[in-house]
Amino acid sequence: HSSPAVARTMSEELYDEFGNYIGPELDSSSEDESSDEESEQQQQEGGSGGGFGDAEPDEDVSDLEEDGVGAAGAAGAGAAGAAGAGAGSMMMVEHDGRPAEFSGPGAAASAIVLHEDKEHYPSAGEVYGPGVTAAVLDEDAMDLDVPIVEPLRTKTFSLVEERDGGIVAATVLDGADGGAGADGNADQIVSEQYVTALLGNDTTLTRRGVALVGHLHAGKTTFVDLLLEQTKVKTDAFGERASMESQSGGGGGGPRITDTLVAEQSRGLSIKATPITLCLPDTRGKSYAVTVVDCPGHPNFHDESAAALRCADGAVLAVDAVDGIMMSTEMVVAQAIAEGLPLTLLLTKVDRLLVELKLPPDDAYYKLRRIIGEVNALVRQKSRGRYPSFDPAAGNVAFASGTHGWCFTLESFASQYLDHL
């Protein structure tokens, strides 16, 4: 017999300070062999058809409790074995304990199906039956010459009534029902339906988008008023001709239709780019729906001009006939060239050469010629020679005076001159 102190010392030598066993290895081969024999015996009993149901419930519970399984597991295992035996199921067990073959009511549910072989939806044959042939085609591969639902197309045209050389009214006839409707605005040369028809054309042959750009106080908004006045029936729609000078106390300006903000009206400058759609004819009399975007000329609002140039078909560069090229002029020219838009030069406030500077005709001619040369040099520098030069003879230069209400090119002025010969 050993004393308790000696036993405590021996036990302390078998464990370290953390409680881990560090003594000699224990011989557990006998325990492993016994557990293997018990598992093989249980497998053989399960394969013979009796399962856990042949054993006594108390013995099953005691055996499972020794293996670390609760009584509920034993009862479930016994019920599963009894059910399998009663249903007449057949199971073949391999040497490693896994089932090799199973046949019974749950065989289809327990079958392994690959992901690519799964059928989430019924096939066309299962839906329509065996006597129906179903063909599936891609949308782009369908050969259709005529649309299934063809849209309705109506033709519209304008009817302009002229009396004593002047236009009195304009209506639109609808080709679908043949009826004619009078325009709601009696002072308009063409109706709103006609302008809408020009805008709704499938092609871009009858509509244009133009950005009117230039420096601050170059006369862009007043020029838009001039264009809007040409769409009216009466030539003095905004009052007497050449009366824009008296509408703002002698400072010019006119009604300023595109200045919609209160701050724009009070300060006399444009802050936001404002579009307006007008029906304007060319020199041959063909009408176009022209959407003119009046862009602000202040350098702080250059982003408005850049956005308008991005969505426009062309640009009209407004340059003061007295001031010439300014800072914003260079900015908008560079932006228009970067967008690849065609340019047209508009020399505004030409009346200042005669009214304010009181230049004789020869000096006014050289003044205008010098400004055109400076603009050509600027465009040549920004485009590196890729853009054509501005030349009045080429038709890409116009002369205007919004205050006095006139605008012309050499071609239009020549046609007016020939009419009075």
CSV table of C-alpha atoms in Angstrom, one decimal:
chain,number,residue,atom,x,y,z
A,1,HIS,CA,0.0,0.0,0.0
A,2,SER,CA,1.2,3.5,-0.9
A,3,SER,CA,0.5,6.6,1.1
A,4,PRO,CA,-1.8,9.3,-0.3
A,5,ALA,CA,1.1,11.7,-0.7
A,6,VAL,CA,2.9,9.2,-3.0
A,7,ALA,CA,-0.2,8.6,-5.1
A,8,ARG,CA,-0.7,12.4,-5.5
A,9,THR,CA,2.9,12.7,-6.6
A,10,MET,CA,2.6,10.0,-9.2
A,11,SER,CA,-0.6,11.5,-10.5
A,12,GLU,CA,1.0,14.9,-10.8
A,13,GLU,CA,3.8,13.4,-12.9
A,14,LEU,CA,1.3,12.0,-15.4
A,15,TYR,CA,-0.2,15.4,-16.1
A,16,ASP,CA,1.4,18.8,-17.0
A,17,GLU,CA,0.5,22.1,-15.5
A,18,PHE,CA,-2.3,22.6,-18.0
A,19,GLY,CA,-3.9,19.3,-17.2
A,20,ASN,CA,-2.8,17.4,-20.4
A,21,TYR,CA,-1.9,13.8,-20.0
A,22,ILE,CA,1.9,13.2,-20.6
A,23,GLY,CA,2.3,9.7,-19.1
A,24,PRO,CA,3.0,6.5,-21.0
A,25,GLU,CA,0.7,5.4,-23.8
A,26,LEU,CA,-2.4,3.4,-22.8
A,27,ASP,CA,-3.1,0.0,-24.5
A,28,SER,CA,-6.6,0.5,-26.1
A,29,SER,CA,-6.4,-2.2,-28.8
A,30,SER,CA,-8.8,-4.5,-26.8
A,31,GLU,CA,-11.4,-1.8,-26.6
A,32,ASP,CA,-11.2,-1.0,-30.3
A,33,GLU,CA,-11.6,-4.7,-31.2
A,34,SER,CA,-14.6,-5.0,-29.0
A,35,SER,CA,-16.3,-1.9,-30.5
A,36,ASP,CA,-15.6,-3.2,-34.1
A,37,GLU,CA,-17.1,-6.6,-33.2
A,38,GLU,CA,-20.2,-4.9,-31.8
A,39,SER,CA,-20.7,-2.7,-34.9
A,40,GLU,CA,-20.3,-5.7,-37.3
A,41,GLN,CA,-22.8,-7.6,-35.2
A,42,GLN,CA,-25.3,-4.8,-35.4
A,43,GLN,CA,-24.9,-4.5,-39.2
A,44,GLN,CA,-25.5,-8.2,-39.7
A,45,GLU,CA,-28.6,-8.1,-37.6
A,46,GLY,CA,-29.9,-5.1,-39.6
A,47,GLY,CA,-29.2,-6.9,-43.0
A,48,SER,CA,-31.0,-10.1,-41.9
A,49,GLY,CA,-34.3,-8.1,-41.9
A,50,GLY,CA,-34.9,-7.9,-38.2
A,51,GLY,CA,-33.1,-4.6,-37.7
A,52,PHE,CA,-33.4,-3.0,-34.3
A,53,GLY,CA,-36.9,-4.2,-34.0
A,54,ASP,CA,-35.9,-7.8,-33.1
A,55,ALA,CA,-34.0,-6.7,-30.0
A,56,GLU,CA,-35.7,-5.8,-26.8
A,57,PRO,CA,-36.3,-2.0,-26.3
A,58,ASP,CA,-34.5,-2.0,-23.0
A,59,GLU,CA,-31.4,-3.7,-24.4
A,60,ASP,CA,-31.4,-1.2,-27.4
A,61,VAL,CA,-31.6,1.8,-25.2
A,62,SER,CA,-28.9,0.5,-22.9
A,63,ASP,CA,-26.6,-0.3,-25.8
A,64,LEU,CA,-27.2,3.1,-27.5
A,65,GLU,CA,-26.7,4.9,-24.2
A,66,GLU,CA,-23.3,3.2,-23.8
A,67,ASP,CA,-22.3,4.4,-27.3
A,68,GLY,CA,-23.4,8.0,-26.5
A,69,VAL,CA,-26.8,7.9,-28.3
A,70,GLY,CA,-30.0,8.9,-26.4
A,71,ALA,CA,-33.1,6.7,-26.0
A,72,ALA,CA,-34.9,8.7,-28.7
A,73,GLY,CA,-32.3,7.7,-31.3
A,74,ALA,CA,-32.7,4.1,-30.3
A,75,ALA,CA,-36.5,4.2,-30.6
A,76,GLY,CA,-36.2,5.9,-34.0
A,77,ALA,CA,-33.8,3.3,-35.3
A,78,GLY,CA,-36.0,0.5,-34.1
A,79,ALA,CA,-39.0,2.0,-35.8
A,80,ALA,CA,-37.1,2.5,-39.0
A,81,GLY,CA,-35.9,-1.1,-39.0
A,82,ALA,CA,-39.4,-2.4,-38.3
A,83,ALA,CA,-40.9,-0.3,-41.1
A,84,GLY,CA,-38.3,-1.5,-43.5
A,85,ALA,CA,-38.9,-5.1,-42.6
A,86,GLY,CA,-42.7,-4.7,-42.8
A,87,ALA,CA,-42.5,-3.1,-46.3
A,88,GLY,CA,-40.4,-5.9,-47.7
A,89,SER,CA,-37.5,-3.6,-48.7
A,90,MET,CA,-34.3,-5.1,-49.8
A,91,MET,CA,-30.9,-3.6,-49.0
A,92,MET,CA,-27.4,-4.9,-50.0
A,93,VAL,CA,-24.6,-3.7,-47.7
A,94,GLU,CA,-21.1,-3.3,-48.9
A,95,HIS,CA,-18.1,-4.1,-46.7
A,96,ASP,CA,-17.7,-0.4,-45.7
A,97,GLY,CA,-21.3,-0.2,-44.4
A,98,ARG,CA,-22.8,2.0,-47.2
A,99,PRO,CA,-26.0,0.8,-49.1
A,100,ALA,CA,-25.2,-0.5,-52.6
A,101,GLU,CA,-28.8,-1.1,-53.8
A,102,PHE,CA,-32.1,0.1,-52.6
A,103,SER,CA,-35.5,-0.7,-54.0
A,104,GLY,CA,-38.7,0.4,-52.5
A,105,PRO,CA,-41.3,3.2,-52.5
A,106,GLY,CA,-38.8,6.0,-51.8
A,107,ALA,CA,-36.3,4.9,-54.5
A,108,ALA,CA,-37.3,7.7,-57.0
A,109,ALA,CA,-37.2,10.4,-54.4
A,110,SER,CA,-33.7,9.4,-53.2
A,111,ALA,CA,-32.3,9.1,-56.7
A,112,ILE,CA,-29.3,11.4,-57.5
A,113,VAL,CA,-30.0,13.7,-60.4
A,114,LEU,CA,-27.3,16.0,-61.8
A,115,HIS,CA,-28.0,19.7,-62.1
A,116,GLU,CA,-27.8,19.8,-65.9
A,117,ASP,CA,-30.4,16.9,-66.1
A,118,LYS,CA,-33.0,18.6,-63.9
A,119,GLU,CA,-36.2,19.7,-65.5
A,120,HIS,CA,-37.6,22.8,-63.8
A,121,TYR,CA,-40.4,23.3,-66.3
A,122,PRO,CA,-42.4,20.9,-68.4
A,123,SER,CA,-41.4,20.4,-72.0
A,124,ALA,CA,-43.4,21.4,-75.0
A,125,GLY,CA,-44.4,17.8,-75.7
A,126,GLU,CA,-45.8,17.4,-72.2
A,127,VAL,CA,-47.7,20.6,-72.4
A,128,TYR,CA,-49.2,20.3,-75.9
A,129,GLY,CA,-49.3,16.6,-76.3
A,130,PRO,CA,-47.6,14.1,-78.6
A,131,GLY,CA,-49.4,15.2,-81.8
A,132,VAL,CA,-48.1,18.8,-81.8
A,133,THR,CA,-44.7,19.9,-83.1
A,134,ALA,CA,-43.3,22.9,-81.2
A,135,ALA,CA,-40.6,25.1,-82.8
A,136,VAL,CA,-38.6,27.6,-80.7
A,137,LEU,CA,-36.8,30.5,-82.6
A,138,ASP,CA,-34.8,33.4,-81.4
A,139,GLU,CA,-36.3,36.9,-81.8
A,140,ASP,CA,-33.6,38.1,-84.2
A,141,ALA,CA,-33.9,34.9,-86.3
A,142,MET,CA,-37.6,35.4,-87.1
A,143,ASP,CA,-38.1,36.3,-90.8
A,144,LEU,CA,-40.8,39.0,-90.8
A,145,ASP,CA,-41.3,41.5,-93.6
A,146,VAL,CA,-44.5,43.0,-92.3
A,147,PRO,CA,-44.9,43.8,-88.6
A,148,ILE,CA,-47.6,41.7,-86.8
A,149,VAL,CA,-49.2,44.8,-85.4
A,150,GLU,CA,-48.7,47.5,-88.0
A,151,PRO,CA,-48.8,51.1,-86.7
A,152,LEU,CA,-51.4,53.6,-88.0
A,153,ARG,CA,-49.8,56.2,-90.3
A,154,THR,CA,-51.7,59.4,-91.1
A,155,LYS,CA,-50.6,62.0,-93.6
A,156,THR,CA,-51.0,65.7,-92.8
A,157,PHE,CA,-50.4,68.8,-94.8
A,158,SER,CA,-51.0,72.5,-94.3
A,159,LEU,CA,-53.4,74.6,-96.2
A,160,VAL,CA,-52.3,78.3,-96.4
A,161,GLU,CA,-54.9,80.9,-97.5
A,162,GLU,CA,-53.5,84.0,-99.2
A,163,ARG,CA,-55.4,87.2,-99.8
A,164,ASP,CA,-54.0,90.2,-101.5
A,165,GLY,CA,-50.4,88.9,-101.3
A,166,GLY,CA,-50.6,88.3,-97.6
A,167,ILE,CA,-51.1,85.2,-95.5
A,168,VAL,CA,-54.4,85.2,-93.7
A,169,ALA,CA,-54.7,81.9,-92.0
A,170,ALA,CA,-53.3,78.4,-92.0
A,171,THR,CA,-55.0,75.1,-91.2
A,172,VAL,CA,-54.0,71.4,-91.2
A,173,LEU,CA,-55.9,68.7,-93.1
A,174,ASP,CA,-55.6,65.2,-91.7
A,175,GLY,CA,-55.3,62.4,-94.3
A,176,ALA,CA,-57.0,59.9,-92.1
A,177,ASP,CA,-60.4,61.5,-91.8
A,178,GLY,CA,-60.1,64.3,-94.4
A,179,GLY,CA,-61.3,66.9,-91.9
A,180,ALA,CA,-59.8,70.3,-91.5
A,181,GLY,CA,-59.2,72.0,-88.2
A,182,ALA,CA,-58.6,75.6,-87.7
A,183,ASP,CA,-55.6,76.6,-85.7
A,184,GLY,CA,-56.3,77.8,-82.2
A,185,ASN,CA,-53.8,80.6,-82.4
A,186,ALA,CA,-55.1,82.9,-85.1
A,187,ASP,CA,-51.9,85.0,-85.2
A,188,GLN,CA,-49.7,82.0,-86.2
A,189,ILE,CA,-48.8,81.4,-89.9
A,190,VAL,CA,-48.9,77.6,-89.4
A,191,SER,CA,-50.7,75.6,-86.8
A,192,GLU,CA,-49.3,73.7,-83.9
A,193,GLN,CA,-50.4,70.4,-85.5
A,194,TYR,CA,-48.4,71.2,-88.6
A,195,VAL,CA,-45.2,71.9,-86.5
A,196,THR,CA,-45.9,68.7,-84.6
A,197,ALA,CA,-46.2,66.8,-87.8
A,198,LEU,CA,-42.8,68.1,-88.9
A,199,LEU,CA,-41.3,67.1,-85.6
A,200,GLY,CA,-42.9,63.7,-85.8
A,201,ASN,CA,-41.4,62.8,-89.1
A,202,ASP,CA,-39.6,59.4,-89.2
A,203,THR,CA,-36.5,61.0,-90.7
A,204,THR,CA,-34.6,64.1,-89.8
A,205,LEU,CA,-35.3,65.8,-93.2
A,206,THR,CA,-37.8,68.3,-91.8
A,207,ARG,CA,-36.4,69.0,-88.3
A,208,ARG,CA,-33.2,70.6,-87.2
A,209,GLY,CA,-31.7,71.4,-83.8
A,210,VAL,CA,-29.5,74.6,-83.7
A,211,ALA,CA,-27.6,76.0,-80.7
A,212,LEU,CA,-27.3,79.8,-80.7
A,213,VAL,CA,-24.1,80.5,-78.9
A,214,GLY,CA,-21.9,83.6,-78.4
A,215,HIS,CA,-20.6,86.1,-75.9
A,216,LEU,CA,-22.6,87.9,-73.3
A,217,HIS,CA,-24.9,90.7,-74.8
A,218,ALA,CA,-24.2,89.6,-78.4
A,219,GLY,CA,-27.9,89.9,-79.2
A,220,LYS,CA,-28.8,86.2,-79.2
A,221,THR,CA,-32.1,86.5,-77.3
A,222,THR,CA,-33.2,89.4,-79.3
A,223,PHE,CA,-32.4,87.5,-82.5
A,224,VAL,CA,-34.7,84.7,-81.3
A,225,ASP,CA,-37.4,87.2,-80.8
A,226,LEU,CA,-36.8,88.3,-84.4
A,227,LEU,CA,-37.2,84.7,-85.6
A,228,LEU,CA,-40.3,84.2,-83.5
A,229,GLU,CA,-41.8,87.4,-85.1
A,230,GLN,CA,-41.4,85.9,-88.5
A,231,THR,CA,-43.8,83.1,-87.6
A,232,LYS,CA,-46.6,85.6,-86.8
A,233,VAL,CA,-49.3,86.6,-89.4
A,234,LYS,CA,-48.8,90.3,-88.7
A,235,THR,CA,-45.4,91.8,-89.2
A,236,ASP,CA,-45.9,94.0,-86.2
A,237,ALA,CA,-46.9,91.2,-83.8
A,238,PHE,CA,-44.7,92.6,-81.1
A,239,GLY,CA,-45.7,96.2,-81.8
A,240,GLU,CA,-44.6,98.4,-84.6
A,241,ARG,CA,-41.6,97.4,-86.6
A,242,ALA,CA,-38.3,98.8,-85.2
A,243,SER,CA,-40.2,99.6,-82.0
A,244,MET,CA,-38.1,97.1,-79.8
A,245,GLU,CA,-35.8,100.0,-79.0
A,246,SER,CA,-38.7,101.8,-77.2
A,247,GLN,CA,-40.0,98.8,-75.3
A,248,SER,CA,-37.2,98.9,-72.7
A,249,GLY,CA,-36.7,102.6,-72.3
A,250,GLY,CA,-34.5,103.1,-75.3
A,251,GLY,CA,-32.1,100.3,-74.3
A,252,GLY,CA,-33.3,97.7,-76.9
A,253,GLY,CA,-34.0,94.1,-76.0
A,254,GLY,CA,-37.6,93.5,-77.1
A,255,PRO,CA,-39.9,91.0,-75.3
A,256,ARG,CA,-37.1,88.4,-74.6
A,257,ILE,CA,-39.4,85.4,-75.0
A,258,THR,CA,-36.7,82.8,-74.1
A,259,ASP,CA,-35.8,84.6,-70.8
A,260,THR,CA,-38.3,82.7,-68.7
A,261,LEU,CA,-36.8,83.3,-65.2
A,262,VAL,CA,-37.5,86.4,-63.2
A,263,ALA,CA,-33.8,86.9,-62.6
A,264,GLU,CA,-33.2,86.7,-66.4
A,265,GLN,CA,-35.8,89.4,-67.1
A,266,SER,CA,-34.6,91.7,-64.3
A,267,ARG,CA,-30.9,91.4,-65.0
A,268,GLY,CA,-31.2,91.4,-68.8
A,269,LEU,CA,-29.1,88.3,-69.4
A,270,SER,CA,-29.7,84.6,-70.0
A,271,ILE,CA,-28.9,82.1,-67.2
A,272,LYS,CA,-30.4,78.9,-68.6
A,273,ALA,CA,-30.3,77.4,-72.1
A,274,THR,CA,-33.9,77.7,-73.4
A,275,PRO,CA,-35.2,75.8,-76.5
A,276,ILE,CA,-38.0,77.0,-78.7
A,277,THR,CA,-39.3,75.3,-81.8
A,278,LEU,CA,-40.3,77.4,-84.8
A,279,CYS,CA,-41.5,76.7,-88.3
A,280,LEU,CA,-39.1,78.5,-90.6
A,281,PRO,CA,-38.8,78.4,-94.4
A,282,ASP,CA,-35.6,78.3,-96.4
A,283,THR,CA,-34.9,80.4,-99.5
A,284,ARG,CA,-36.8,78.0,-101.6
A,285,GLY,CA,-39.9,78.1,-99.5
A,286,LYS,CA,-39.6,74.6,-97.8
A,287,SER,CA,-40.6,74.6,-94.2
A,288,TYR,CA,-38.5,73.1,-91.4
A,289,ALA,CA,-39.2,72.6,-87.7
A,290,VAL,CA,-36.2,74.4,-86.3
A,291,THR,CA,-35.5,74.0,-82.5
A,292,VAL,CA,-33.3,77.0,-81.6
A,293,VAL,CA,-31.6,76.7,-78.2
A,294,ASP,CA,-30.8,80.2,-76.8
A,295,CYS,CA,-27.6,79.6,-74.8
A,296,PRO,CA,-26.3,82.0,-72.1
A,297,GLY,CA,-23.2,84.0,-73.0
A,298,HIS,CA,-21.7,84.6,-69.6
A,299,PRO,CA,-18.5,82.5,-68.9
A,300,ASN,CA,-19.9,81.3,-65.6
A,301,PHE,CA,-22.8,79.5,-67.5
A,302,HIS,CA,-20.6,77.9,-70.1
A,303,ASP,CA,-21.9,74.5,-69.1
A,304,GLU,CA,-25.3,75.3,-70.4
A,305,SER,CA,-23.8,76.0,-73.8
A,306,ALA,CA,-21.8,72.8,-73.7
A,307,ALA,CA,-24.9,70.8,-73.0
A,308,ALA,CA,-26.8,72.5,-75.8
A,309,LEU,CA,-24.0,71.8,-78.3
A,310,ARG,CA,-23.9,68.2,-77.3
A,311,CYS,CA,-27.6,67.6,-78.4
A,312,ALA,CA,-27.7,70.0,-81.4
A,313,ASP,CA,-27.3,69.4,-85.1
A,314,GLY,CA,-25.4,72.6,-85.7
A,315,ALA,CA,-24.2,75.8,-84.1
A,316,VAL,CA,-24.8,79.5,-85.0
A,317,LEU,CA,-22.0,81.7,-83.7
A,318,ALA,CA,-23.3,85.2,-82.8
A,319,VAL,CA,-20.6,87.8,-82.9
A,320,ASP,CA,-21.1,91.5,-82.1
A,321,ALA,CA,-20.3,93.6,-85.2
A,322,VAL,CA,-18.6,96.2,-83.0
A,323,ASP,CA,-17.0,94.3,-80.1
A,324,GLY,CA,-15.8,91.3,-82.2
A,325,ILE,CA,-14.3,88.2,-80.6
A,326,MET,CA,-14.6,88.0,-76.8
A,327,MET,CA,-13.6,85.4,-74.2
A,328,SER,CA,-16.8,83.3,-74.4
A,329,THR,CA,-16.6,83.3,-78.2
A,330,GLU,CA,-13.4,81.4,-78.1
A,331,MET,CA,-14.8,78.9,-75.5
A,332,VAL,CA,-17.9,78.1,-77.6
A,333,VAL,CA,-15.9,77.8,-80.8
A,334,ALA,CA,-13.6,75.3,-79.2
A,335,GLN,CA,-16.6,73.3,-77.8
A,336,ALA,CA,-18.4,73.3,-81.1
A,337,ILE,CA,-15.3,72.1,-82.9
A,338,ALA,CA,-14.8,69.4,-80.3
A,339,GLU,CA,-18.4,68.1,-80.9
A,340,GLY,CA,-17.8,68.2,-84.7
A,341,LEU,CA,-20.8,70.5,-85.4
A,342,PRO,CA,-21.1,72.6,-88.6
A,343,LEU,CA,-20.7,76.3,-87.8
A,344,THR,CA,-22.5,79.4,-89.2
A,345,LEU,CA,-21.4,82.9,-88.5
A,346,LEU,CA,-24.0,85.5,-87.5
A,347,LEU,CA,-22.9,89.1,-87.2
A,348,THR,CA,-25.3,90.9,-84.9
A,349,LYS,CA,-25.9,94.5,-84.1
A,350,VAL,CA,-24.8,95.7,-87.5
A,351,ASP,CA,-26.9,98.7,-87.0
A,352,ARG,CA,-24.5,100.0,-84.4
A,353,LEU,CA,-21.9,100.6,-87.1
A,354,LEU,CA,-24.3,103.2,-88.6
A,355,VAL,CA,-26.2,104.5,-85.6
A,356,GLU,CA,-23.5,104.6,-82.9
A,357,LEU,CA,-20.2,104.7,-84.8
A,358,LYS,CA,-21.7,106.5,-87.8
A,359,LEU,CA,-19.2,104.8,-90.2
A,360,PRO,CA,-19.4,105.5,-93.9
A,361,PRO,CA,-20.2,102.4,-96.1
A,362,ASP,CA,-16.6,101.7,-97.0
A,363,ASP,CA,-15.4,101.8,-93.4
A,364,ALA,CA,-18.3,99.6,-92.3
A,365,TYR,CA,-17.4,97.1,-95.0
A,366,TYR,CA,-13.8,96.9,-93.9
A,367,LYS,CA,-14.9,96.6,-90.3
A,368,LEU,CA,-17.1,93.6,-91.1
A,369,ARG,CA,-14.4,92.1,-93.2
A,370,ARG,CA,-11.9,92.3,-90.4
A,371,ILE,CA,-14.2,90.6,-87.9
A,372,ILE,CA,-14.8,87.7,-90.4
A,373,GLY,CA,-11.1,87.3,-90.8
A,374,GLU,CA,-10.5,87.2,-87.1
A,375,VAL,CA,-13.2,84.5,-86.7
A,376,ASN,CA,-11.6,82.5,-89.5
A,377,ALA,CA,-8.3,82.7,-87.8
A,378,LEU,CA,-9.8,81.5,-84.5
A,379,VAL,CA,-11.6,78.6,-86.2
A,380,ARG,CA,-8.5,77.7,-88.1
A,381,GLN,CA,-6.5,77.6,-84.9
A,382,LYS,CA,-9.0,75.6,-82.9
A,383,SER,CA,-9.7,73.1,-85.7
A,384,ARG,CA,-6.1,72.9,-87.1
A,385,GLY,CA,-7.4,73.7,-90.6
A,386,ARG,CA,-10.1,71.0,-90.7
A,387,TYR,CA,-13.1,73.5,-90.8
A,388,PRO,CA,-13.9,75.6,-93.9
A,389,SER,CA,-13.5,79.3,-93.7
A,390,PHE,CA,-16.5,81.7,-93.3
A,391,ASP,CA,-17.3,83.5,-96.5
A,392,PRO,CA,-20.4,85.6,-97.3
A,393,ALA,CA,-20.3,84.3,-100.8
A,394,ALA,CA,-20.5,80.7,-99.5
A,395,GLY,CA,-23.7,81.4,-97.7
A,396,ASN,CA,-22.4,80.6,-94.2
A,397,VAL,CA,-22.3,84.3,-93.0
A,398,ALA,CA,-25.5,86.2,-92.0
A,399,PHE,CA,-25.9,89.9,-91.0
A,400,ALA,CA,-28.6,90.8,-88.6
A,401,SER,CA,-30.1,93.6,-86.4
A,402,GLY,CA,-32.5,92.3,-83.8
A,403,THR,CA,-33.4,95.7,-82.7
A,404,HIS,CA,-34.5,96.9,-86.1
A,405,GLY,CA,-35.9,93.5,-87.2
A,406,TRP,CA,-33.9,92.4,-90.2
A,407,CYS,CA,-31.5,89.6,-91.1
A,408,PHE,CA,-30.0,88.6,-94.5
A,409,THR,CA,-27.4,86.7,-96.3
A,410,LEU,CA,-26.0,87.7,-99.7
A,411,GLU,CA,-28.3,85.2,-101.4
A,412,SER,CA,-31.4,86.4,-99.7
A,413,PHE,CA,-30.5,90.0,-100.1
A,414,ALA,CA,-29.9,89.4,-103.9
A,415,SER,CA,-33.3,87.7,-104.2
A,416,GLN,CA,-35.0,90.6,-102.5
A,417,TYR,CA,-33.1,93.1,-104.7
A,418,LEU,CA,-34.2,91.2,-107.8
A,419,ASP,CA,-37.9,91.3,-106.7
A,420,HIS,CA,-37.8,95.1,-106.7
A,421,LEU,CA,-36.2,95.5,-110.1
